[in-house]
Amino acid sequence: MKIENTKSVILRPLLLGLLGLAVGGGLFVYYYFFKEDTSVAAYVINGAIALVGFLGIVATIYFAIEQYLKIKTKKEGQIVKAQYVSHYSNVSAGKINYYKVTYKYEINGVSQEKTSKSEFIWKEVLTLKAVDNFQIRVLNGRVVLDCDLDKMFEDNKQAVLELEERYNKAREEVAKIVSKN
């Protein structure tokens, strides 16, 4: 749903894939040609590193196609207003939770309800919830966000901060109830 920076979407897995191929393949060649006593484990480990590198390259191709389709949808898709429904998180990286956002929209008289991938941070979720209606583009069932989340946050900063305060109060109340038990 969100369109990320194309360079970072493609370069990260590409560089990791090339690094894996170079290290795994290089060590494999080294052990095969220059090392006399080499264990099978060395070949297996180097092969595994090279395989991870190959998978990184395959992932790069997949991400490039996904990015192309998102950009095409952003350029050619039909503009539609979507309405925030709910959010939840089951993915975290480090100390950051990534949220899925469920939204609904109507196109050609047919109501649709979809859930995004886990790609929104807490500030973006609160922004979408505070705004409630936001613009998307739809093309062949693909949906991309057609608004700048940072600008939406700045334009609705007070409402987002009030919403965050309500969530914080609710968390405090839950913590009090849990600590009593």
mmCIF file of C-alpha atoms in Angstrom:
data_model
loop_
_atom_site.group_PDB
_atom_site.id
_atom_site.type_symbol
_atom_site.label_atom_id
_atom_site.label_comp_id
_atom_site.label_asym_id
_atom_site.label_seq_id
_atom_site.Cartn_x
_atom_site.Cartn_y
_atom_site.Cartn_z
ATOM 1 C CA MET A 1 0.000 0.000 0.000
ATOM 2 C CA LYS A 2 2.844 2.380 0.814
ATOM 3 C CA ILE A 3 5.395 3.158 -1.853
ATOM 4 C CA GLU A 4 8.878 3.010 -0.399
ATOM 5 C CA ASN A 5 12.019 4.577 -1.838
ATOM 6 C CA THR A 6 12.876 2.503 -4.921
ATOM 7 C CA LYS A 7 16.623 2.633 -4.352
ATOM 8 C CA SER A 8 16.423 1.255 -0.815
ATOM 9 C CA VAL A 9 13.846 -1.392 -1.759
ATOM 10 C CA ILE A 10 16.092 -2.784 -4.493
ATOM 11 C CA LEU A 11 19.622 -2.017 -3.294
ATOM 12 C CA ARG A 12 19.432 -3.643 0.153
ATOM 13 C CA PRO A 13 18.593 -7.177 -0.967
ATOM 14 C CA LEU A 14 20.794 -6.825 -4.041
ATOM 15 C CA LEU A 15 23.852 -5.854 -2.001
ATOM 16 C CA LEU A 16 23.205 -8.573 0.570
ATOM 17 C CA GLY A 17 22.741 -11.107 -2.220
ATOM 18 C CA LEU A 18 25.922 -10.085 -3.987
ATOM 19 C CA LEU A 19 27.813 -10.150 -0.692
ATOM 20 C CA GLY A 20 26.519 -13.645 0.097
ATOM 21 C CA LEU A 21 27.407 -14.910 -3.359
ATOM 22 C CA ALA A 22 30.861 -13.349 -3.220
ATOM 23 C CA VAL A 23 31.695 -14.659 0.266
ATOM 24 C CA GLY A 24 30.142 -18.098 -0.169
ATOM 25 C CA GLY A 25 31.443 -18.573 -3.712
ATOM 26 C CA GLY A 26 34.864 -17.134 -2.882
ATOM 27 C CA LEU A 27 35.335 -19.409 0.114
ATOM 28 C CA PHE A 28 34.100 -22.377 -1.896
ATOM 29 C CA VAL A 29 36.704 -21.683 -4.612
ATOM 30 C CA TYR A 30 39.397 -21.115 -1.978
ATOM 31 C CA TYR A 31 38.704 -24.415 -0.212
ATOM 32 C CA TYR A 32 38.397 -26.331 -3.482
ATOM 33 C CA PHE A 33 41.577 -25.055 -5.174
ATOM 34 C CA PHE A 34 43.917 -23.883 -2.430
ATOM 35 C CA LYS A 35 43.174 -25.864 0.706
ATOM 36 C CA GLU A 36 44.343 -29.466 0.859
ATOM 37 C CA ASP A 37 42.492 -30.789 3.894
ATOM 38 C CA THR A 38 38.950 -29.500 3.687
ATOM 39 C CA SER A 39 36.003 -30.967 5.502
ATOM 40 C CA VAL A 40 32.584 -31.511 3.996
ATOM 41 C CA ALA A 41 31.203 -29.072 6.565
ATOM 42 C CA ALA A 42 33.242 -26.244 5.017
ATOM 43 C CA TYR A 43 31.674 -26.912 1.624
ATOM 44 C CA VAL A 44 28.194 -27.138 3.131
ATOM 45 C CA ILE A 45 28.574 -23.870 5.045
ATOM 46 C CA ASN A 46 29.987 -22.046 2.021
ATOM 47 C CA GLY A 47 27.233 -23.471 -0.161
ATOM 48 C CA ALA A 48 24.647 -22.279 2.349
ATOM 49 C CA ILE A 49 26.126 -18.765 2.343
ATOM 50 C CA ALA A 50 26.101 -18.729 -1.457
ATOM 51 C CA LEU A 51 22.486 -19.998 -1.446
ATOM 52 C CA VAL A 52 21.451 -17.155 0.844
ATOM 53 C CA GLY A 53 23.153 -14.766 -1.569
ATOM 54 C CA PHE A 54 21.272 -16.293 -4.491
ATOM 55 C CA LEU A 55 17.997 -15.961 -2.592
ATOM 56 C CA GLY A 56 18.849 -12.288 -1.972
ATOM 57 C CA ILE A 57 19.187 -11.763 -5.715
ATOM 58 C CA VAL A 58 15.867 -13.539 -6.344
ATOM 59 C CA ALA A 59 14.266 -11.365 -3.650
ATOM 60 C CA THR A 60 15.646 -8.292 -5.419
ATOM 61 C CA ILE A 61 13.847 -9.299 -8.599
ATOM 62 C CA TYR A 62 10.608 -9.870 -6.668
ATOM 63 C CA PHE A 63 10.871 -6.509 -4.874
ATOM 64 C CA ALA A 64 11.646 -4.729 -8.154
ATOM 65 C CA ILE A 65 8.506 -6.164 -9.771
ATOM 66 C CA GLU A 66 6.419 -5.242 -6.710
ATOM 67 C CA GLN A 67 7.800 -1.693 -6.768
ATOM 68 C CA TYR A 68 7.124 -1.362 -10.498
ATOM 69 C CA LEU A 69 3.496 -2.447 -10.015
ATOM 70 C CA LYS A 70 3.040 -0.001 -7.122
ATOM 71 C CA ILE A 71 4.444 2.876 -9.179
ATOM 72 C CA LYS A 72 2.241 1.904 -12.130
ATOM 73 C CA THR A 73 -0.798 1.855 -9.829
ATOM 74 C CA LYS A 74 0.162 5.279 -8.452
ATOM 75 C CA LYS A 75 0.381 6.705 -11.995
ATOM 76 C CA GLU A 76 -2.542 4.988 -13.701
ATOM 77 C CA GLY A 77 -4.887 3.918 -10.890
ATOM 78 C CA GLN A 78 -8.332 5.272 -10.224
ATOM 79 C CA ILE A 79 -8.494 7.779 -7.366
ATOM 80 C CA VAL A 80 -10.765 6.573 -4.564
ATOM 81 C CA LYS A 81 -11.460 7.674 -0.987
ATOM 82 C CA ALA A 82 -10.763 5.002 1.602
ATOM 83 C CA GLN A 83 -11.988 4.903 5.180
ATOM 84 C CA TYR A 84 -9.946 3.641 8.120
ATOM 85 C CA VAL A 85 -11.500 0.584 9.809
ATOM 86 C CA SER A 86 -8.927 -0.875 12.226
ATOM 87 C CA HIS A 87 -5.312 -1.821 12.801
ATOM 88 C CA TYR A 88 -3.292 -4.535 14.477
ATOM 89 C CA SER A 89 0.303 -5.633 14.803
ATOM 90 C CA ASN A 90 1.962 -9.013 14.804
ATOM 91 C CA VAL A 91 5.324 -7.949 13.389
ATOM 92 C CA SER A 92 8.147 -6.147 15.140
ATOM 93 C CA ALA A 93 11.724 -5.439 14.235
ATOM 94 C CA GLY A 94 13.951 -4.285 17.028
ATOM 95 C CA LYS A 95 11.775 -2.120 19.226
ATOM 96 C CA ILE A 96 9.470 -0.983 16.408
ATOM 97 C CA ASN A 97 6.074 -2.560 15.794
ATOM 98 C CA TYR A 98 4.744 -2.595 12.250
ATOM 99 C CA TYR A 99 0.987 -2.455 11.841
ATOM 100 C CA LYS A 100 -1.515 -3.729 9.330
ATOM 101 C CA VAL A 101 -4.294 -1.290 8.545
ATOM 102 C CA THR A 102 -7.740 -2.445 7.502
ATOM 103 C CA TYR A 103 -9.610 0.024 5.343
ATOM 104 C CA LYS A 104 -12.657 0.053 3.123
ATOM 105 C CA TYR A 105 -13.518 1.791 -0.092
ATOM 106 C CA GLU A 106 -16.106 1.699 -2.816
ATOM 107 C CA ILE A 107 -15.284 1.380 -6.496
ATOM 108 C CA ASN A 108 -17.844 1.071 -9.284
ATOM 109 C CA GLY A 109 -20.611 0.604 -6.700
ATOM 110 C CA VAL A 110 -18.872 -2.366 -5.073
ATOM 111 C CA SER A 111 -17.684 -2.005 -1.490
ATOM 112 C CA GLN A 112 -14.257 -3.487 -0.717
ATOM 113 C CA GLU A 113 -12.518 -4.063 2.587
ATOM 114 C CA LYS A 114 -8.799 -4.812 2.528
ATOM 115 C CA THR A 115 -5.910 -5.103 4.934
ATOM 116 C CA SER A 116 -2.460 -3.762 4.126
ATOM 117 C CA LYS A 117 0.789 -5.582 4.729
ATOM 118 C CA SER A 118 2.640 -4.888 7.983
ATOM 119 C CA GLU A 119 4.179 -1.653 6.815
ATOM 120 C CA PHE A 120 2.882 1.202 8.967
ATOM 121 C CA ILE A 121 4.543 2.559 12.082
ATOM 122 C CA TRP A 122 2.501 3.780 15.043
ATOM 123 C CA LYS A 123 2.600 7.459 14.015
ATOM 124 C CA GLU A 124 1.241 6.591 10.558
ATOM 125 C CA VAL A 125 -1.535 4.419 11.988
ATOM 126 C CA LEU A 126 -2.627 7.212 14.304
ATOM 127 C CA THR A 127 -2.545 9.650 11.399
ATOM 128 C CA LEU A 128 -4.776 7.450 9.237
ATOM 129 C CA LYS A 129 -7.154 6.872 12.144
ATOM 130 C CA ALA A 130 -7.334 10.568 13.022
ATOM 131 C CA VAL A 131 -7.955 11.583 9.404
ATOM 132 C CA ASP A 132 -10.396 8.656 8.902
ATOM 133 C CA ASN A 133 -10.754 9.240 5.126
ATOM 134 C CA PHE A 134 -7.708 9.214 2.912
ATOM 135 C CA GLN A 135 -6.983 8.989 -0.786
ATOM 136 C CA ILE A 136 -5.852 5.785 -2.467
ATOM 137 C CA ARG A 137 -5.364 4.649 -6.046
ATOM 138 C CA VAL A 138 -6.720 1.350 -7.307
ATOM 139 C CA LEU A 139 -5.632 -0.512 -10.449
ATOM 140 C CA ASN A 140 -6.518 -4.160 -11.172
ATOM 141 C CA GLY A 141 -7.118 -4.908 -7.494
ATOM 142 C CA ARG A 142 -3.821 -3.315 -6.394
ATOM 143 C CA VAL A 143 -4.090 -0.458 -3.936
ATOM 144 C CA VAL A 144 -1.522 2.223 -3.117
ATOM 145 C CA LEU A 145 -1.732 5.164 -0.783
ATOM 146 C CA ASP A 146 -2.054 8.394 -2.743
ATOM 147 C CA CYS A 147 -1.229 10.864 -0.016
ATOM 148 C CA ASP A 148 1.825 12.003 1.882
ATOM 149 C CA LEU A 149 1.596 10.578 5.407
ATOM 150 C CA ASP A 150 4.092 13.077 6.810
ATOM 151 C CA LYS A 151 2.103 16.005 5.418
ATOM 152 C CA MET A 152 -1.133 14.464 6.709
ATOM 153 C CA PHE A 153 0.476 14.165 10.138
ATOM 154 C CA GLU A 154 1.572 17.796 10.125
ATOM 155 C CA ASP A 155 -1.865 18.969 8.925
ATOM 156 C CA ASN A 156 -3.649 16.940 11.633
ATOM 157 C CA LYS A 157 -1.007 16.974 14.345
ATOM 158 C CA GLN A 158 -3.326 18.059 17.150
ATOM 159 C CA ALA A 159 -5.900 15.344 16.416
ATOM 160 C CA VAL A 160 -3.161 12.690 16.202
ATOM 161 C CA LEU A 161 -1.638 13.792 19.514
ATOM 162 C CA GLU A 162 -5.054 13.726 21.200
ATOM 163 C CA LEU A 163 -5.672 10.230 19.857
ATOM 164 C CA GLU A 164 -2.276 9.090 21.106
ATOM 165 C CA GLU A 165 -3.043 10.523 24.533
ATOM 166 C CA ARG A 166 -6.288 8.494 24.658
ATOM 167 C CA TYR A 167 -4.360 5.329 23.789
ATOM 168 C CA ASN A 168 -1.787 6.083 26.487
ATOM 169 C CA LYS A 169 -4.537 6.565 29.102
ATOM 170 C CA ALA A 170 -6.163 3.290 28.052
ATOM 171 C CA ARG A 171 -2.819 1.478 28.391
ATOM 172 C CA GLU A 172 -2.352 2.933 31.872
ATOM 173 C CA GLU A 173 -5.806 1.705 32.910
ATOM 174 C CA VAL A 174 -5.072 -1.776 31.563
ATOM 175 C CA ALA A 175 -1.742 -1.784 33.417
ATOM 176 C CA LYS A 176 -3.552 -0.878 36.654
ATOM 177 C CA ILE A 177 -6.072 -3.675 36.193
ATOM 178 C CA VAL A 178 -3.359 -6.215 35.384
ATOM 179 C CA SER A 179 -1.206 -5.170 38.351
ATOM 180 C CA LYS A 180 -4.167 -5.697 40.753
ATOM 181 C CA ASN A 181 -4.479 -9.330 39.699
#
